[in-house]
Rosetta silent file (secondary structure, phi, psi, omega in degrees, C-alpha in Angstrom):
SEQUENCE: MDIALIGHGAIAAHVAAHCPEGARVGAVICRPGRAAAARAALGDVSAMEAVADLPTRPGLLIDCAGHEGLRAHGPAALQSGIDLLTVSVGALADPELEADLARAVAEGGATLTLASGAIGALDALRAAARGADLEVTYRGRKPPAGWHGSRAEEVLDLDALTGAEVHFSGTAREAARLYPKNANVAAAVALAGAGFDATRAVLIADPEAGGNLHEISARGSFGRFEFRIEGRALPGNPRSSALTALSVLAEIRRRLSGIRI
SCORE:     score description
SCORE:     0.000 S_00000001
   1 L     0.000  122.635  172.227  -20.477   16.983   32.282 S_00000001
   2 E   -82.913  122.921 -173.953  -23.118   19.723   31.860 S_00000001
   3 E  -123.912  138.400  172.430  -22.664   21.451   28.521 S_00000001
   4 E  -115.266  157.271  175.620  -24.101   24.620   27.125 S_00000001
   5 E  -115.319  158.593  161.821  -23.870   25.838   23.498 S_00000001
   6 E  -112.206  116.045  177.501  -23.700   29.100   21.749 S_00000001
   7 L   103.638  158.252  179.880  -25.625   28.795   18.515 S_00000001
   8 L  -139.718   34.028  177.711  -27.942   26.026   17.212 S_00000001
   9 L   -81.335 -158.760 -167.560  -26.829   25.561   13.681 S_00000001
  10 H   -69.973  -38.346  177.563  -25.689   22.247   12.032 S_00000001
  11 H   -67.595  -51.879 -176.834  -22.459   21.740   14.177 S_00000001
  12 H   -54.554  -43.569 -174.815  -24.332   22.516   17.342 S_00000001
  13 H   -64.869  -44.646 -177.068  -27.144   20.090   16.385 S_00000001
  14 H   -62.646  -43.897 -179.394  -24.653   17.298   15.565 S_00000001
  15 H   -60.481  -46.066 -175.908  -22.825   17.840   18.953 S_00000001
  16 H   -70.141  -25.390 -177.390  -26.161   17.688   20.912 S_00000001
  17 H   -85.688  -16.337 -168.232  -27.233   14.522   19.106 S_00000001
  18 L  -129.312   20.612 -175.953  -23.955   12.683   19.501 S_00000001
  19 L   -60.236  140.919 -179.335  -22.644   13.826   22.898 S_00000001
  20 L   -66.404  151.271  173.366  -20.463   11.271   24.461 S_00000001
  21 L   -52.442  135.256  179.368  -21.699    9.205   27.550 S_00000001
  22 L    95.719    6.419  175.524  -21.181   11.239   30.589 S_00000001
  23 L  -140.274  145.657  173.157  -22.055   14.517   28.964 S_00000001
  24 E  -145.415  148.274  175.689  -25.278   16.296   27.994 S_00000001
  25 E   -92.914  122.214  179.000  -26.327   19.559   26.479 S_00000001
  26 E  -107.191  -22.055 -165.504  -28.782   21.336   28.731 S_00000001
  27 E  -151.378  149.837  172.218  -28.733   24.872   27.569 S_00000001
  28 E  -139.285  148.252  176.670  -28.089   27.084   24.577 S_00000001
  29 E  -105.651  135.608 -173.865  -27.491   30.810   24.055 S_00000001
  30 L  -142.387  174.718  179.532  -29.144   32.153   20.982 S_00000001
  31 L   -74.050  161.199  177.304  -30.241   35.414   19.384 S_00000001
  32 L   -54.061  133.914  178.195  -33.480   37.164   20.561 S_00000001
  33 L    86.361    1.720 -170.196  -36.455   35.527   19.178 S_00000001
  34 L  -109.404    6.987 -172.814  -34.682   32.294   18.299 S_00000001
  35 H   -63.858  -44.535  176.607  -35.547   30.155   21.347 S_00000001
  36 H   -55.827  -44.045  178.598  -38.169   28.028   19.457 S_00000001
  37 H   -70.579  -27.503  178.720  -35.734   27.317   16.595 S_00000001
  38 H   -70.982  -47.605  177.668  -32.940   26.524   19.033 S_00000001
  39 H   -66.342  -37.024  174.278  -35.132   23.862   20.817 S_00000001
  40 H   -62.133  -30.922 -175.813  -36.295   22.466   17.584 S_00000001
  41 H   -85.243  -36.450 -164.066  -32.693   21.934   16.395 S_00000001
  42 H  -111.998  -15.029  178.110  -31.227   20.749   19.706 S_00000001
  43 L   100.793 -156.099 -171.485  -34.080   19.051   21.618 S_00000001
  44 L   -80.995   85.512 -179.020  -35.183   19.642   25.201 S_00000001
  45 L  -127.417  158.624  168.749  -32.760   22.408   26.173 S_00000001
  46 E   -79.082  138.949  176.896  -33.100   25.838   28.062 S_00000001
  47 E  -119.933  140.331  178.925  -32.698   28.677   25.636 S_00000001
  48 E  -155.630  173.695 -171.695  -31.590   32.165   26.774 S_00000001
  49 L   -97.731  -14.139 -174.509  -29.844   35.274   25.290 S_00000001
  50 L  -154.396  155.429  178.348  -26.790   35.660   27.390 S_00000001
  51 H   -50.074  -47.197 -179.344  -24.232   33.915   29.665 S_00000001
  52 H   -50.511  -30.870 -172.004  -25.741   35.683   32.751 S_00000001
  53 H   -90.416    4.888 -179.352  -28.977   33.994   32.079 S_00000001
  54 L   -63.963  133.019 -178.411  -27.715   30.332   32.169 S_00000001
  55 L   -59.281  -41.785  175.463  -29.728   28.381   34.644 S_00000001
  56 L  -137.168  159.363  176.451  -26.700   26.628   36.124 S_00000001
  57 L   -78.129  118.698 -177.506  -22.999   26.984   35.576 S_00000001
  58 L   -74.854  160.854  177.665  -21.980   24.496   32.848 S_00000001
  59 L   -78.503  -21.608 -179.880  -18.757   22.416   33.025 S_00000001
  60 E  -154.268  133.365  176.669  -18.228   23.560   29.361 S_00000001
  61 E  -112.917  128.725 -179.332  -19.647   26.228   27.125 S_00000001
  62 E  -110.032  119.082  178.700  -19.130   25.420   23.398 S_00000001
  63 E   -86.580  108.063  178.333  -19.198   28.155   20.781 S_00000001
  64 L  -123.392   26.421 -170.742  -20.640   27.014   17.383 S_00000001
  65 L  -104.423   -0.031 -177.567  -22.070   30.305   16.342 S_00000001
  66 L    97.824 -177.412 -172.052  -19.299   31.880   14.340 S_00000001
  67 H   -61.835  -43.404 -171.718  -17.102   35.003   14.986 S_00000001
  68 H   -70.495  -31.529  175.064  -19.867   37.244   16.258 S_00000001
  69 H   -67.901  -38.471  178.312  -21.042   34.610   18.681 S_00000001
  70 H   -66.984  -48.371 -176.939  -17.534   34.306   20.256 S_00000001
  71 H   -56.207  -45.837 -173.307  -17.264   38.121   20.308 S_00000001
  72 H   -64.833  -46.319 -172.004  -20.690   38.561   21.974 S_00000001
  73 H  -116.608  -10.278 -177.044  -20.343   35.893   24.568 S_00000001
  74 H   -64.213  -46.982 -179.402  -16.807   34.554   24.982 S_00000001
  75 H   -61.714  -45.927  176.824  -15.418   37.252   27.202 S_00000001
  76 H   -55.064  -43.549  175.614  -18.368   37.085   29.541 S_00000001
  77 H   -62.262  -50.338 -177.169  -18.168   33.363   29.955 S_00000001
  78 H   -63.177  -38.606  175.121  -14.493   33.362   30.588 S_00000001
  79 H   -67.376  -21.437  178.589  -14.760   36.141   33.095 S_00000001
  80 L   -85.677   -3.147 -178.567  -17.408   34.137   34.908 S_00000001
  81 L    86.303   14.893 -176.823  -14.913   31.221   35.212 S_00000001
  82 L   -94.895  122.193 -179.785  -16.679   29.084   32.537 S_00000001
  83 L   -68.019  143.363 -175.912  -14.278   27.055   30.353 S_00000001
  84 E  -127.480  139.201  176.870  -14.984   27.727   26.735 S_00000001
  85 E  -122.699  124.823 -173.710  -14.375   25.648   23.524 S_00000001
  86 E  -128.696  138.328  171.892  -14.777   27.538   20.278 S_00000001
  87 L   -94.080   -4.732  179.789  -14.738   26.501   16.590 S_00000001
  88 L   -82.549   49.306 -168.641  -14.523   30.317   15.572 S_00000001
  89 H   -58.743  -40.687 -178.369  -10.722   30.201   15.573 S_00000001
  90 H   -54.447  -23.796 -173.639  -10.386   32.915   12.767 S_00000001
  91 H   -63.740  -24.509 -179.049  -11.984   35.428   15.109 S_00000001
  92 H   -74.782   -5.181  168.731   -8.658   35.592   17.008 S_00000001
  93 H   -70.482   -8.994  173.760   -7.103   37.339   14.043 S_00000001
  94 L   -91.948  110.951 -172.965   -8.665   40.494   15.459 S_00000001
  95 H   -63.998  -28.962 -177.799   -6.013   41.638   17.989 S_00000001
  96 H   -68.523  -45.099 -178.466   -8.612   43.579   20.029 S_00000001
  97 H   -69.061  -35.605 -176.977  -10.826   40.402   20.516 S_00000001
  98 H   -66.623  -40.043  174.640   -7.803   38.245   21.149 S_00000001
  99 H   -57.324  -43.122  177.184   -6.704   40.754   23.932 S_00000001
 100 H   -56.689  -47.091 -174.900  -10.349   40.742   25.324 S_00000001
 101 H   -69.021  -42.217  179.621  -10.375   36.965   25.501 S_00000001
 102 H   -64.372  -39.733  178.289   -6.918   36.765   27.148 S_00000001
 103 H   -69.122  -35.091  179.841   -7.867   39.332   29.789 S_00000001
 104 H   -64.803  -37.496  175.435  -11.152   37.476   30.454 S_00000001
 105 H   -57.548  -50.522 -177.953   -9.053   34.192   30.848 S_00000001
 106 H   -66.387  -44.048 -175.105   -6.798   35.795   33.429 S_00000001
 107 H   -68.416  -42.480 -169.663   -9.635   37.536   35.369 S_00000001
 108 H   -97.194  -10.192 -175.639  -11.924   34.464   35.543 S_00000001
 109 L    71.995   15.487 -174.586   -9.410   31.616   35.790 S_00000001
 110 L   -96.690  177.114  171.839  -11.100   29.704   33.030 S_00000001
 111 L  -118.719  148.290  170.613   -9.642   28.193   29.863 S_00000001
 112 E  -115.521  120.185  174.388  -10.334   28.912   26.246 S_00000001
 113 E  -106.383  133.671 -172.305   -9.804   25.995   24.011 S_00000001
 114 E   -96.142  119.414  178.576   -9.586   26.233   20.206 S_00000001
 115 L   -65.255  142.093 -178.061  -11.085   23.318   18.396 S_00000001
 116 L   -70.921  -22.180  168.197   -8.841   21.747   15.757 S_00000001
 117 L    64.269 -132.846 -172.072  -11.831   21.874   13.400 S_00000001
 118 L   -82.894    6.346 -178.076  -11.450   20.733    9.795 S_00000001
 119 L  -118.117  166.748  168.363   -7.611   20.193    9.968 S_00000001
 120 L  -129.974 -176.106  173.724   -5.133   17.859   11.482 S_00000001
 121 L    76.599   15.421  179.687   -1.386   17.652   12.212 S_00000001
 122 H   -70.588  -32.064  175.989   -1.712   20.600   14.651 S_00000001
 123 H   -55.787  -46.988 -170.028    0.129   18.482   17.432 S_00000001
 124 H   -74.975  -32.406  175.799    3.109   18.136   15.113 S_00000001
 125 H   -67.389  -42.948  176.412    2.975   21.843   14.181 S_00000001
 126 H   -55.584  -47.443  177.272    2.781   22.894   17.838 S_00000001
 127 H   -57.050  -51.711 -173.522    5.937   20.748   18.367 S_00000001
 128 H   -66.344  -24.920 -179.881    7.763   22.168   15.489 S_00000001
 129 L   -69.734  -16.505  178.530    7.029   25.842   16.623 S_00000001
 130 L   -82.003   -8.481  173.006    9.319   25.138   19.655 S_00000001
 131 L   -90.103 -166.186 -172.057   12.218   24.840   17.229 S_00000001
 132 L  -110.521  156.302  167.368   13.883   27.443   15.069 S_00000001
 133 L    61.151   42.812 -178.220   13.335   28.794   11.523 S_00000001
 134 L   -80.102  139.261  166.731    9.718   27.485   11.068 S_00000001
 135 E  -127.295  130.317 -177.277    8.089   28.246    7.821 S_00000001
 136 E  -132.141  137.646  169.134    4.469   27.284    7.233 S_00000001
 137 E  -128.259  139.960  178.078    2.096   27.512    4.363 S_00000001
 138 E  -113.112  136.238  173.679   -1.573   26.670    4.387 S_00000001
 139 E  -128.711  126.774  176.036   -3.473   25.962    1.052 S_00000001
 140 E  -112.202  123.626 -175.580   -7.224   25.801    1.026 S_00000001
 141 E  -129.065  128.972  178.419   -8.838   24.463   -2.069 S_00000001
 142 E  -138.846  165.611  171.546  -12.682   24.133   -2.677 S_00000001
 143 L   -61.836  154.782  178.437  -15.087   23.769   -5.565 S_00000001
 144 H   -57.520  -31.777 -176.538  -16.160   27.217   -6.842 S_00000001
 145 H   -67.287  -21.260 -179.761  -19.619   26.806   -5.253 S_00000001
 146 H   -77.068  -10.860 -177.670  -17.912   26.582   -1.785 S_00000001
 147 H  -103.540   -6.888  174.259  -16.612   30.100   -2.220 S_00000001
 148 L   -58.667  135.673 -175.694  -19.933   31.707   -2.975 S_00000001
 149 L    91.822    0.374 -176.090  -20.720   34.448   -0.511 S_00000001
 150 L  -116.808 -175.339  178.701  -17.095   35.199    0.160 S_00000001
 151 L   -64.261  -22.330 -176.679  -14.519   37.729   -1.146 S_00000001
 152 H   -61.364  -26.859  175.508  -13.634   35.282   -3.869 S_00000001
 153 H   -66.361  -21.421  179.872  -16.672   36.506   -5.920 S_00000001
 154 H   -81.152  -19.197 -173.208  -15.039   39.948   -6.124 S_00000001
 155 H   -99.635  -40.634 -174.655  -11.826   38.408   -7.479 S_00000001
 156 L  -127.113  155.029  166.276  -13.020   35.622   -9.775 S_00000001
 157 L   -88.427   88.126 -170.883  -16.093   34.657  -11.883 S_00000001
 158 H   -55.577  -36.856 -175.389  -16.669   31.532  -10.006 S_00000001
 159 H   -73.733  -17.925 -175.366  -19.261   30.151  -12.223 S_00000001
 160 H  -100.916   -1.761 -171.962  -17.146   30.497  -15.315 S_00000001
 161 L   -66.532  135.852  179.090  -13.971   28.777  -14.100 S_00000001
 162 L  -113.648  -13.025  173.407  -12.573   26.002  -16.281 S_00000001
 163 L  -147.886  179.272 -179.801   -9.421   25.331  -14.134 S_00000001
 164 L   -65.423  139.086 -173.842   -7.985   26.117  -10.652 S_00000001
 165 E  -140.097  133.260  166.116   -7.567   29.754   -9.772 S_00000001
 166 E   -83.255  132.359 -176.292   -6.013   31.455   -6.731 S_00000001
 167 E  -113.497  -13.944  173.588   -8.152   34.109   -5.424 S_00000001
 168 E  -148.516  135.449  173.366   -6.103   34.973   -2.320 S_00000001
 169 E  -141.299  115.272 -170.305   -2.399   34.840   -1.343 S_00000001
 170 E  -178.883 -158.860 -177.863   -1.182   36.560    1.822 S_00000001
 171 E   -82.308  160.665  178.759   -0.887   36.131    5.576 S_00000001
 172 H   -70.534  -20.013  176.062   -3.244   33.962    7.623 S_00000001
 173 H   -68.135  -44.018  175.736   -4.290   37.168    9.483 S_00000001
 174 H   -62.743  -40.092 -179.281   -5.377   38.640    6.244 S_00000001
 175 H   -62.007  -47.133 -174.146   -7.207   35.451    5.200 S_00000001
 176 H   -67.679  -34.536 -178.386   -9.071   35.311    8.534 S_00000001
 177 H   -80.092  -40.878 -179.470  -10.120   39.006    8.211 S_00000001
 178 H   -76.341  -39.301 -174.796  -11.160   38.895    4.508 S_00000001
 179 L  -118.153   64.483 -170.131  -12.810   35.451    4.725 S_00000001
 180 L   -54.245  -22.902 -175.092  -14.366   35.299    8.128 S_00000001
 181 L  -100.987   -7.175 -171.260  -16.590   32.282    7.238 S_00000001
 182 L  -126.233   -2.910 -171.879  -13.895   30.390    5.323 S_00000001
 183 L  -120.747   25.046  174.593  -10.497   30.792    7.072 S_00000001
 184 H   -66.705  -30.646  178.237  -10.879   29.137   10.464 S_00000001
 185 H   -68.784  -45.895  175.948   -8.425   26.474    9.267 S_00000001
 186 H   -52.769  -44.632 -177.039   -5.808   29.037    8.218 S_00000001
 187 H   -64.107  -40.910  174.545   -6.232   30.599   11.630 S_00000001
 188 H   -56.873  -46.452 -177.172   -5.911   27.198   13.380 S_00000001
 189 H   -63.648  -40.015  176.582   -2.709   26.509   11.499 S_00000001
 190 H   -63.557  -40.944 -175.507   -1.293   29.944   12.355 S_00000001
 191 H   -74.787  -28.157 -179.684   -2.092   29.679   16.097 S_00000001
 192 H   -79.435  -25.886 -170.211   -0.567   26.267   16.400 S_00000001
 193 L  -115.196 -110.041 -165.936    2.671   27.195   14.421 S_00000001
 194 L   -85.482   -9.711 -175.836    4.289   30.396   13.267 S_00000001
 195 L   108.252  161.652 -175.900    1.673   32.891   14.086 S_00000001
 196 L   -70.264  -31.112  178.560   -0.835   34.778   12.078 S_00000001
 197 L   -89.172  -11.088  176.615    1.618   37.151   10.380 S_00000001
 198 L  -110.315   11.418  173.815    4.267   34.611    9.614 S_00000001
 199 E  -109.985  128.770  179.642    2.030   31.953    8.129 S_00000001
 200 E   -83.847  131.660 -179.257    1.350   32.094    4.486 S_00000001
 201 E  -120.515  138.862  177.961   -2.242   31.287    3.298 S_00000001
 202 E  -129.747  130.858  179.843   -3.224   30.510   -0.328 S_00000001
 203 E  -124.690  137.611 -167.599   -6.901   29.993   -1.152 S_00000001
 204 E  -139.315  134.584  171.240   -8.024   28.431   -4.418 S_00000001
 205 E  -101.726  124.214 -172.330  -11.161   27.737   -6.344 S_00000001
 206 L  -129.475  113.835 -177.726  -10.940   24.497   -8.261 S_00000001
 207 L   -69.528  -19.132  179.782  -13.782   23.123  -10.527 S_00000001
 208 L   -91.549   -2.237  178.123  -12.040   19.622  -10.268 S_00000001
 209 L   -64.015  138.768  176.663  -12.025   19.584   -6.428 S_00000001
 210 L   -92.722   -6.509 -177.623  -14.244   16.843   -5.101 S_00000001
 211 L  -174.727 -167.752  178.229  -14.519   18.419   -1.750 S_00000001
 212 E   -85.767  118.596 -175.961  -12.724   20.874    0.631 S_00000001
 213 E  -107.175  125.500 -179.011   -8.992   20.152    0.416 S_00000001
 214 E  -118.330  129.178 -178.078   -6.638   21.427    3.176 S_00000001
 215 E  -132.680  135.197  172.887   -2.851   21.218    2.920 S_00000001
 216 E  -117.237  139.180  167.521   -0.144   22.251    5.470 S_00000001
 217 E  -129.372  132.784 -176.586    3.495   22.334    4.455 S_00000001
 218 E  -145.145  142.124  174.969    6.067   23.172    7.178 S_00000001
 219 E  -145.507  155.520  178.643    9.818   23.119    7.460 S_00000001
 220 E   179.027 -159.358  179.239   12.204   24.327   10.055 S_00000001
 221 L   -59.010  -27.903 -171.183   15.075   23.069   12.477 S_00000001
 222 L   -78.681  -17.823 -172.806   12.884   19.951   13.231 S_00000001
 223 E   128.844 -139.085  171.477   12.865   18.828    9.517 S_00000001
 224 E  -150.480  160.654  177.559    9.766   19.065    7.326 S_00000001
 225 E  -155.670  152.486  177.614    6.360   17.677    6.856 S_00000001
 226 E  -127.282  138.791  176.947    3.373   17.896    4.485 S_00000001
 227 E  -133.631  137.696  177.700   -0.290   17.143    5.513 S_00000001
 228 E  -137.423  134.529  175.869   -3.250   16.878    3.276 S_00000001
 229 E  -139.894  131.278  170.375   -6.877   16.190    4.140 S_00000001
 230 E  -100.250  108.237 -172.010  -10.018   16.093    1.987 S_00000001
 231 E   -97.383  157.468  178.027  -12.972   16.860    4.149 S_00000001
 232 L  -106.086  154.317  167.720  -16.726   16.065    3.820 S_00000001
 233 E   -80.766  159.712  168.594  -19.638   18.180    4.874 S_00000001
 234 E   -61.490  138.720  175.157  -22.107   17.376    7.453 S_00000001
 235 L   -45.983  125.807  168.267  -25.071   15.425    6.002 S_00000001
 236 L    90.572   -5.139 -178.371  -27.692   17.938    4.858 S_00000001
 237 E  -142.794  102.266  177.748  -25.444   20.986    5.270 S_00000001
 238 E   -70.714  -14.909  179.891  -22.735   21.626    2.673 S_00000001
 239 E   -89.470   -3.806 -174.500  -21.399   24.667    4.382 S_00000001
 240 E  -118.765  126.983  178.285  -20.416   22.818    7.669 S_00000001
 241 E   -70.747  130.807 -179.586  -17.404   20.514    8.015 S_00000001
 242 H   -75.922  -28.810  172.607  -18.176   17.059    9.407 S_00000001
 243 H   -65.149  -39.050  178.198  -14.655   17.035   10.937 S_00000001
 244 H   -61.366  -41.126 -179.610  -15.191   20.288   12.761 S_00000001
 245 H   -66.283  -40.140 -175.262  -18.254   18.776   14.545 S_00000001
 246 H   -63.603  -37.507  176.983  -16.281   15.575   15.205 S_00000001
 247 H   -56.167  -40.342  173.818  -13.460   17.725   16.597 S_00000001
 248 H   -63.154  -50.073 -179.634  -15.817   19.146   19.259 S_00000001
 249 H   -66.300  -31.787  173.617  -16.976   15.719   20.307 S_00000001
 250 H   -63.512  -38.246  177.015  -13.418   14.499   20.506 S_00000001
 251 H   -74.651  -26.154  172.429  -12.568   17.329   22.955 S_00000001
 252 H   -66.289  -51.059 -179.515  -15.512   16.631   25.084 S_00000001
 253 H   -60.049  -32.310  169.678  -14.474   12.953   25.257 S_00000001
 254 H   -59.072  -49.532  177.061  -10.891   14.068   26.038 S_00000001
 255 H   -59.654  -29.078 -178.025  -12.105   16.074   28.962 S_00000001
 256 H   -81.654  -23.997 -172.798  -14.084   13.145   30.272 S_00000001
 257 L   -87.754  142.704  175.455  -11.125   10.677   30.092 S_00000001
 258 L   -81.022  -17.394  174.249   -8.420   10.254   32.711 S_00000001
 259 L  -109.106  117.665 -173.491   -5.940    9.242   29.957 S_00000001
 260 L  -127.675  153.370  172.903   -5.441   11.886   27.328 S_00000001
 261 L  -137.186    0.000    0.000   -3.410   12.400   24.137 S_00000001
């Protein structure tokens, strides 16, 4: 499988370095003037600025560049019939972008796959959503330093916290809009289950947190479940989830396999 990437950050570099046997990253789409940096991060790849410039049609295009990368290149790729895998799940909280992507999928006959990212239990949540009376809450807990650069700084004095404090409570759509770099997990939970507007999200800064803690609680006609995972960052990059990068590799392997789960 020939793979192209959007972006060349920590997740993209991990994917390029650990691609499963039978797949290889040959090209990257990056911002103008960033070709040399992209090749330094990813190795011997072709670098370009747009989907139309790709030297060959890849079997899969993987977006690792954040919301703006998906917005800039996702519709064009899908319209061209190129399957797209994205880690920028929170971007779909924008109804206009979601509509553009859906239209591009229909026009190009391609598929848009949302990476599970830093969370699990989405298969159980998808099944539960087929039943009735589904209620879902997502709680995201990080050390105060993990919220620097986000809206949390407007709500709390992060460096002065002595105990856990909630800095956001609302819908998953609001969380994804207000925390574009921090709420991809809330968005994935919403899309797998009750939807953006019916999924409650609670974001917490906690000085006692040893890592990024994600919790899902769900109940409905199926019964109830609770899921909790404490994630670690990629080595050398505290802002990137190791499990997000591994979820991309798992999806590549799933596509290469004749037996899938």
